[in-house]
Coordinates of C-alpha atoms in Angstrom, one line a residue:
M1 CA 0.0 0.0 0.0
T2 CA 1.4 3.4 -1.0
A3 CA 1.3 5.9 1.8
G4 CA 2.6 8.9 -0.1
D5 CA 5.7 10.4 -1.6
G6 CA 6.6 12.6 1.3
G7 CA 7.2 16.3 1.3
A8 CA 7.3 19.4 3.5
A9 CA 3.6 19.3 4.3
A10 CA 3.6 15.5 4.7
A11 CA 5.7 15.3 7.9
G12 CA 5.3 18.7 9.3
D13 CA 4.4 19.8 12.8
D14 CA 1.0 18.2 12.5
A15 CA 2.4 14.7 12.8
G16 CA 1.3 13.0 15.9
R17 CA -2.2 14.4 16.1
M18 CA -3.7 11.0 16.9
W19 CA -3.0 8.8 19.9
W20 CA -1.4 6.0 17.9
S21 CA 1.0 8.2 16.0
R22 CA 1.9 10.1 19.2
R23 CA 2.7 6.8 20.9
F24 CA 4.8 5.8 17.9
L25 CA 6.7 9.0 18.0
D26 CA 7.3 8.7 21.7
V27 CA 8.7 5.2 21.2
L28 CA 10.9 6.5 18.3
G29 CA 12.2 9.3 20.4
S30 CA 13.1 7.0 23.3
F31 CA 15.8 5.1 21.4
T32 CA 16.8 7.4 18.6
D33 CA 19.8 9.7 18.8
H34 CA 18.5 13.3 19.0
G35 CA 20.8 14.6 16.2
R36 CA 19.8 11.8 13.8
L37 CA 16.1 12.2 14.6
H38 CA 16.4 15.9 13.9
R39 CA 18.0 15.3 10.6
G40 CA 15.3 12.7 9.8
W41 CA 12.6 15.2 10.4
T42 CA 14.5 17.7 8.2
Y43 CA 14.8 15.1 5.4
A44 CA 11.0 14.3 5.7
R45 CA 10.0 18.0 5.7
Q46 CA 12.2 18.7 2.7
G47 CA 10.5 16.0 0.6
R48 CA 13.5 13.7 0.4
V49 CA 11.5 10.6 1.2
K50 CA 9.9 9.1 -1.9
D51 CA 7.8 6.0 -2.6
L52 CA 6.8 5.3 1.0
R53 CA 5.1 1.9 0.9
V54 CA 3.5 0.0 3.8
R55 CA 3.2 -3.7 3.4
P56 CA 2.7 -6.6 5.8
H57 CA 5.7 -6.7 8.1
E58 CA 7.7 -4.1 6.1
V59 CA 7.8 -0.4 5.3
S60 CA 10.0 0.7 2.4
A61 CA 11.0 4.0 0.8
R62 CA 13.8 5.8 -1.0
V63 CA 15.6 8.7 0.8
F64 CA 17.7 11.2 -1.0
G65 CA 20.4 12.4 1.4
P66 CA 22.1 13.5 -1.0
E67 CA 22.5 10.1 -2.8
P68 CA 19.3 8.0 -3.1
Y69 CA 19.3 5.2 -0.5
G70 CA 16.8 2.4 -0.2
V71 CA 15.4 1.9 3.3
A72 CA 13.3 -1.0 4.6
I73 CA 12.0 -1.2 8.2
G74 CA 10.6 -4.6 9.2
V75 CA 8.5 -5.5 12.2
G76 CA 7.9 -9.0 13.7
P77 CA 4.8 -10.9 12.6
I78 CA 1.8 -11.6 14.7
D79 CA 0.8 -15.2 14.5
E80 CA -2.7 -16.5 13.8
D81 CA -3.3 -17.5 17.5
S82 CA -2.4 -14.0 18.6
W83 CA -4.8 -12.4 16.1
R84 CA -7.6 -14.6 17.4
A85 CA -6.7 -13.7 21.0
V86 CA -6.9 -10.0 20.2
A87 CA -10.3 -10.5 18.5
A88 CA -11.5 -12.5 21.5
E89 CA -10.3 -9.7 23.9
L90 CA -12.1 -7.1 21.8
A91 CA -15.3 -9.2 21.6
S92 CA -15.4 -9.4 25.4
Q93 CA -15.7 -5.6 25.7
P94 CA -19.1 -4.6 24.3
L95 CA -18.6 -0.8 24.2
L96 CA -15.1 -1.2 22.6
R97 CA -16.5 -3.7 20.1
A98 CA -19.3 -1.2 19.1
R99 CA -16.8 1.7 18.7
L100 CA -14.6 -0.4 16.4
L101 CA -17.6 -1.5 14.3
E102 CA -18.5 2.2 14.1
G103 CA -15.1 2.8 12.5
E104 CA -13.3 4.4 15.5
T105 CA -9.8 3.6 16.6
P106 CA -10.0 3.9 20.4
P107 CA -6.9 3.9 22.6
E108 CA -8.2 0.7 24.3
L109 CA -7.1 -1.1 21.1
E110 CA -3.5 -1.0 22.2
W111 CA -4.5 -2.4 25.6
A112 CA -6.3 -5.3 23.9
F113 CA -3.2 -6.2 21.9
A114 CA -1.1 -6.0 25.1
Q115 CA -3.6 -8.3 26.9
A116 CA -3.1 -10.8 24.1
G117 CA 0.6 -10.7 24.6
V118 CA 1.6 -8.9 21.4
P119 CA 2.4 -5.1 21.2
L120 CA 0.5 -3.1 18.7
L121 CA 3.4 -0.7 18.5
P122 CA 7.1 -1.5 18.7
D123 CA 8.4 -1.1 22.3
S124 CA 12.1 -0.8 21.5
P125 CA 14.6 -0.8 18.7
H126 CA 14.9 -4.6 19.1
D127 CA 11.3 -4.8 17.7
L128 CA 12.4 -3.2 14.4
H129 CA 14.6 -4.5 11.7
L130 CA 16.3 -1.4 10.2
M131 CA 18.0 -1.7 6.8
C132 CA 19.5 1.2 4.8
E133 CA 21.9 1.2 1.9
C134 CA 23.9 4.1 3.3
P135 CA 27.4 3.5 4.7
G136 CA 26.4 4.9 8.1
Y137 CA 26.2 2.7 11.2
G138 CA 23.6 4.4 13.4
E139 CA 20.4 2.6 14.3
P140 CA 18.4 4.2 13.0
C141 CA 20.5 6.3 10.6
E142 CA 19.0 9.7 9.5
H143 CA 17.5 8.0 6.4
A144 CA 15.6 5.4 8.4
A145 CA 14.6 8.0 10.9
A146 CA 13.2 10.1 8.1
V147 CA 11.1 7.1 7.0
L148 CA 9.9 6.5 10.5
C149 CA 8.9 10.2 10.9
L150 CA 7.0 10.1 7.7
L151 CA 5.4 6.8 8.7
A152 CA 4.0 8.5 11.9
E153 CA 2.3 11.1 9.7
A154 CA 0.9 8.3 7.4
F155 CA -0.5 6.6 10.6
D156 CA -2.2 9.9 11.4
R157 CA -4.0 9.9 8.1
D158 CA -4.9 6.2 8.0
P159 CA -4.7 4.1 11.2
S160 CA -5.4 1.0 9.2
L161 CA -1.8 1.2 7.9
L162 CA -0.6 0.3 11.4
L163 CA -2.6 -3.0 11.2
T164 CA -1.3 -3.5 7.6
W165 CA 2.3 -3.2 8.9
R166 CA 1.6 -5.7 11.6
G167 CA 0.4 -8.2 9.0
G168 CA -3.4 -7.7 9.4
S169 CA -6.1 -5.3 8.4
R170 CA -9.1 -3.6 9.9
E171 CA -11.4 -5.9 7.9
R172 CA -9.6 -9.0 9.2
L173 CA -9.8 -7.7 12.7
L174 CA -13.5 -6.9 12.5
H175 CA -14.2 -10.3 10.9
G176 CA -12.4 -12.1 13.7
L177 CA -14.3 -9.9 16.2
R178 CA -17.6 -10.9 14.7
Q179 CA -16.6 -14.6 14.8
A180 CA -15.5 -14.4 18.4
S181 CA -18.7 -12.6 19.3
A182 CA -20.8 -15.3 17.6
K183 CA -18.8 -18.1 19.3
D184 CA -19.3 -16.6 22.8
A185 CA -23.0 -16.0 22.3
P186 CA -25.1 -18.3 24.6
D187 CA -27.2 -21.0 23.0
P188 CA -30.8 -20.1 23.5
F189 CA -31.8 -23.8 23.5
D190 CA -29.2 -24.8 26.1
V191 CA -31.1 -25.3 29.4
G192 CA -28.0 -26.7 31.2
D193 CA -28.0 -29.8 33.4
E194 CA -31.2 -28.8 35.3
P195 CA -34.1 -31.1 34.0
L196 CA -37.4 -29.5 33.1
R197 CA -40.2 -30.0 35.7
A198 CA -43.9 -29.7 35.2
A199 CA -44.4 -28.3 38.6
G200 CA -43.9 -24.6 38.6
F201 CA -43.4 -24.5 34.8
W202 CA -46.0 -21.7 34.4
T203 CA -44.9 -19.8 37.6
A204 CA -43.5 -16.4 36.9
G205 CA -39.8 -16.1 37.7
P206 CA -38.2 -13.2 39.6
A207 CA -38.9 -9.7 38.3
P208 CA -36.2 -8.3 36.1
A209 CA -33.9 -5.7 37.6
E210 CA -34.8 -2.1 37.0
P211 CA -32.8 -0.6 34.1
R212 CA -30.1 1.8 35.0
E213 CA -31.1 5.4 34.5
H214 CA -27.8 6.5 32.9
A215 CA -27.1 3.4 30.8
A216 CA -25.8 4.4 27.5
P217 CA -28.3 3.5 24.7
A218 CA -27.1 1.1 22.1
P219 CA -27.0 2.5 18.5
P220 CA -30.2 1.5 16.6
D221 CA -28.3 -0.4 14.0
L222 CA -26.0 -2.3 16.4
L223 CA -27.4 -5.7 15.2
L224 CA -26.5 -4.8 11.6
Q225 CA -22.9 -3.9 12.8
L226 CA -22.4 -7.1 14.7
L227 CA -23.5 -9.6 12.0
D228 CA -21.6 -10.3 8.8
P229 CA -23.4 -8.5 6.0
P230 CA -25.4 -10.8 3.7
A231 CA -24.7 -11.0 0.0
I232 CA -28.2 -9.7 -0.8
K233 CA -28.4 -6.4 -2.6
I234 CA -31.4 -4.2 -3.4
R235 CA -30.9 -2.0 -6.5
R236 CA -27.2 -2.6 -6.2
R237 CA -27.1 -1.4 -2.6
P238 CA -26.1 -3.7 0.3
L239 CA -29.1 -5.0 2.3
T240 CA -27.7 -3.5 5.5
D241 CA -27.5 0.0 4.0
V242 CA -31.2 -0.3 3.0
L243 CA -32.3 -1.5 6.5
R244 CA -30.3 1.0 8.5
P245 CA -32.7 4.0 8.0
A246 CA -35.6 1.8 9.0
Y247 CA -33.8 0.8 12.2
E248 CA -33.1 4.4 13.0
A249 CA -36.7 5.4 12.3
M250 CA -38.1 2.7 14.6
S251 CA -35.7 3.8 17.4
R252 CA -37.1 7.4 17.1
A253 CA -40.6 6.2 17.1

C-alpha cells in the first residue's frame, strides 16, 4: 500500500495528532539519537522521502540524502493464534466492540493487543529490523529516521496502515471480532443440566432488575454492525444499507 511520496507538508508539525501516532513518535524518540532524529525530520520536511510503501511486516522508501538510499523497516509478525486472542479480547468488551464497528480507533485497542501478549506498536529498537543502503552505522540512521517520521504522519491519516504493517487489516480484525462474538454467544436452547419439571413451569420467575437510569443507549443499527453483511443487494445497494434507515426510524418512534 502506498502511503505517499513525502514532502514538507507530509511530515510537518501536525504529525502525531492521533494517539497511535503520538505513541509511535514517543517510542521512536526513546531510542533514537537526537541529532539523527532531527536530521530525519528535516529530510522528511524537505520532501526527500519518496515512494513510501506500507506492506505486511515491512515499510520501504527511497531517501535522498544527497544520494538515493533504499530503506526498509521490518517488524515482527503476529501469528494467527495471537490475532484470534486479540479478537476475543475485543469481543469481550461490548462498548469497545461497538466503537470499532462504528469505524473508530479507540486507545483501548492498544490495551487489547497487550492483553493478548503482542504489542500493537514496537516497544524498543529490538522490535524493528532497520535496513539502509547508506554507509552509516547508526540505528536508526538519519535516512531510516526520516522514513519513521513520515510513517507516523501516514498513521495519522490512516490508522489501518498500522494494522497492515503488523500483518493484518481492519477488515480482518473486524471479521475475527464478529466470529469471536458469535462463538461466545449463549445457545438459547441450552437449558444446562437442570431437567425441566412440570411443577412450577408456568410460575412467573423473579422480576427483572430495573434498568439503570444512565445506561448508554445502544445504537439502533447495532445488530447490523455485529452480524456479517449478507450477499443480498437491493438496487445494487447492500441490504444492511437499505435496512439501516428503517432501524433508526423505529428507534425514534
